Amino acid sequence: MTDVRDALTTATRRYKTTEANHEQARQQAIAAVVAALQAGVSPTEVERLSPFTGAYIRKVARDHGIPPAPPGPKRSAGAS
């Protein structure tokens, strides 16, 4: 039974380490998103280059006091 407990303890330790690394990487990605938005990179391009959805990028922008991007050019109904 000890082997199973050792394996569980090792797996738990590995999980906690990777969880902390993931959170650190997430915070770095958020900081990069904020910097890109502040530098004038469009939210659409930020979404394309980041691991986040447009909705989450808008939330991050609001949380950091970044105003909404102006609406893009209107496309005609026949444009694709």
Tab-separated table of C-alpha atoms in Angstrom:
chain	number	residue	atom	x	y	z
A	1	MET	CA	0.000	0.000	0.000
A	2	THR	CA	2.943	2.345	0.624
A	3	ASP	CA	3.790	2.481	-3.096
A	4	VAL	CA	0.313	3.790	-3.892
A	5	ARG	CA	0.591	6.457	-1.190
A	6	ASP	CA	4.053	7.447	-2.419
A	7	ALA	CA	2.740	7.736	-5.957
A	8	LEU	CA	-0.172	9.859	-4.739
A	9	THR	CA	2.135	12.105	-2.713
A	10	THR	CA	4.456	12.540	-5.697
A	11	ALA	CA	1.562	13.259	-8.053
A	12	THR	CA	0.106	15.796	-5.612
A	13	ARG	CA	3.447	17.575	-5.260
A	14	ARG	CA	3.837	17.696	-9.058
A	15	TYR	CA	0.265	19.004	-9.431
A	16	LYS	CA	0.833	21.805	-6.932
A	17	THR	CA	4.098	22.807	-8.615
A	18	THR	CA	2.594	22.903	-12.094
A	19	GLU	CA	-0.466	24.736	-10.764
A	20	ALA	CA	1.778	27.481	-9.357
A	21	ASN	CA	3.741	27.645	-12.612
A	22	HIS	CA	0.510	27.884	-14.600
A	23	GLU	CA	-0.770	30.746	-12.436
A	24	GLN	CA	2.524	32.604	-12.849
A	25	ALA	CA	2.344	32.140	-16.639
A	26	ARG	CA	-1.290	33.343	-16.622
A	27	GLN	CA	-0.320	36.505	-14.745
A	28	GLN	CA	2.503	37.131	-17.223
A	29	ALA	CA	0.096	36.667	-20.138
A	30	ILE	CA	-2.363	39.130	-18.565
A	31	ALA	CA	0.432	41.690	-18.113
A	32	ALA	CA	1.397	41.232	-21.775
A	33	VAL	CA	-2.241	41.692	-22.850
A	34	VAL	CA	-2.480	44.921	-20.848
A	35	ALA	CA	0.796	46.203	-22.307
A	36	ALA	CA	-0.326	45.385	-25.847
A	37	LEU	CA	-3.685	47.112	-25.399
A	38	GLN	CA	-1.996	50.160	-23.870
A	39	ALA	CA	0.410	50.256	-26.835
A	40	GLY	CA	-2.538	50.414	-29.223
A	41	VAL	CA	-2.667	46.821	-30.444
A	42	SER	CA	-6.254	46.094	-31.443
A	43	PRO	CA	-8.296	43.819	-29.170
A	44	THR	CA	-8.871	41.511	-32.148
A	45	GLU	CA	-5.137	41.067	-32.646
A	46	VAL	CA	-4.559	40.680	-28.908
A	47	GLU	CA	-7.158	37.905	-28.907
A	48	ARG	CA	-5.488	36.233	-31.875
A	49	LEU	CA	-2.056	36.335	-30.226
A	50	SER	CA	-3.101	35.485	-26.667
A	51	PRO	CA	-4.593	32.430	-24.985
A	52	PHE	CA	-7.674	34.440	-23.962
A	53	THR	CA	-11.120	35.027	-25.425
A	54	GLY	CA	-12.311	38.437	-26.542
A	55	ALA	CA	-14.698	38.618	-23.578
A	56	TYR	CA	-11.882	37.951	-21.112
A	57	ILE	CA	-9.638	40.507	-22.822
A	58	ARG	CA	-12.409	43.109	-22.471
A	59	LYS	CA	-12.701	42.255	-18.757
A	60	VAL	CA	-8.932	42.571	-18.298
A	61	ALA	CA	-9.007	45.909	-20.114
A	62	ARG	CA	-11.832	47.195	-17.885
A	63	ASP	CA	-10.049	45.958	-14.749
A	64	HIS	CA	-6.959	47.939	-15.804
A	65	GLY	CA	-8.783	51.122	-16.768
A	66	ILE	CA	-8.261	50.706	-20.508
A	67	PRO	CA	-11.153	52.304	-22.420
A	68	PRO	CA	-13.083	50.261	-24.983
A	69	ALA	CA	-11.678	50.265	-28.490
A	70	PRO	CA	-13.582	52.422	-30.962
A	71	PRO	CA	-15.870	50.444	-33.243
A	72	GLY	CA	-14.264	49.167	-36.403
A	73	PRO	CA	-15.315	50.287	-39.859
A	74	LYS	CA	-18.853	49.301	-40.835
A	75	ARG	CA	-19.058	46.676	-43.550
A	76	SER	CA	-21.831	46.646	-46.087
A	77	ALA	CA	-24.328	43.791	-46.012
A	78	GLY	CA	-22.819	42.299	-49.161
A	79	ALA	CA	-19.222	42.378	-47.900
A	80	SER	CA	-17.601	39.167	-46.785
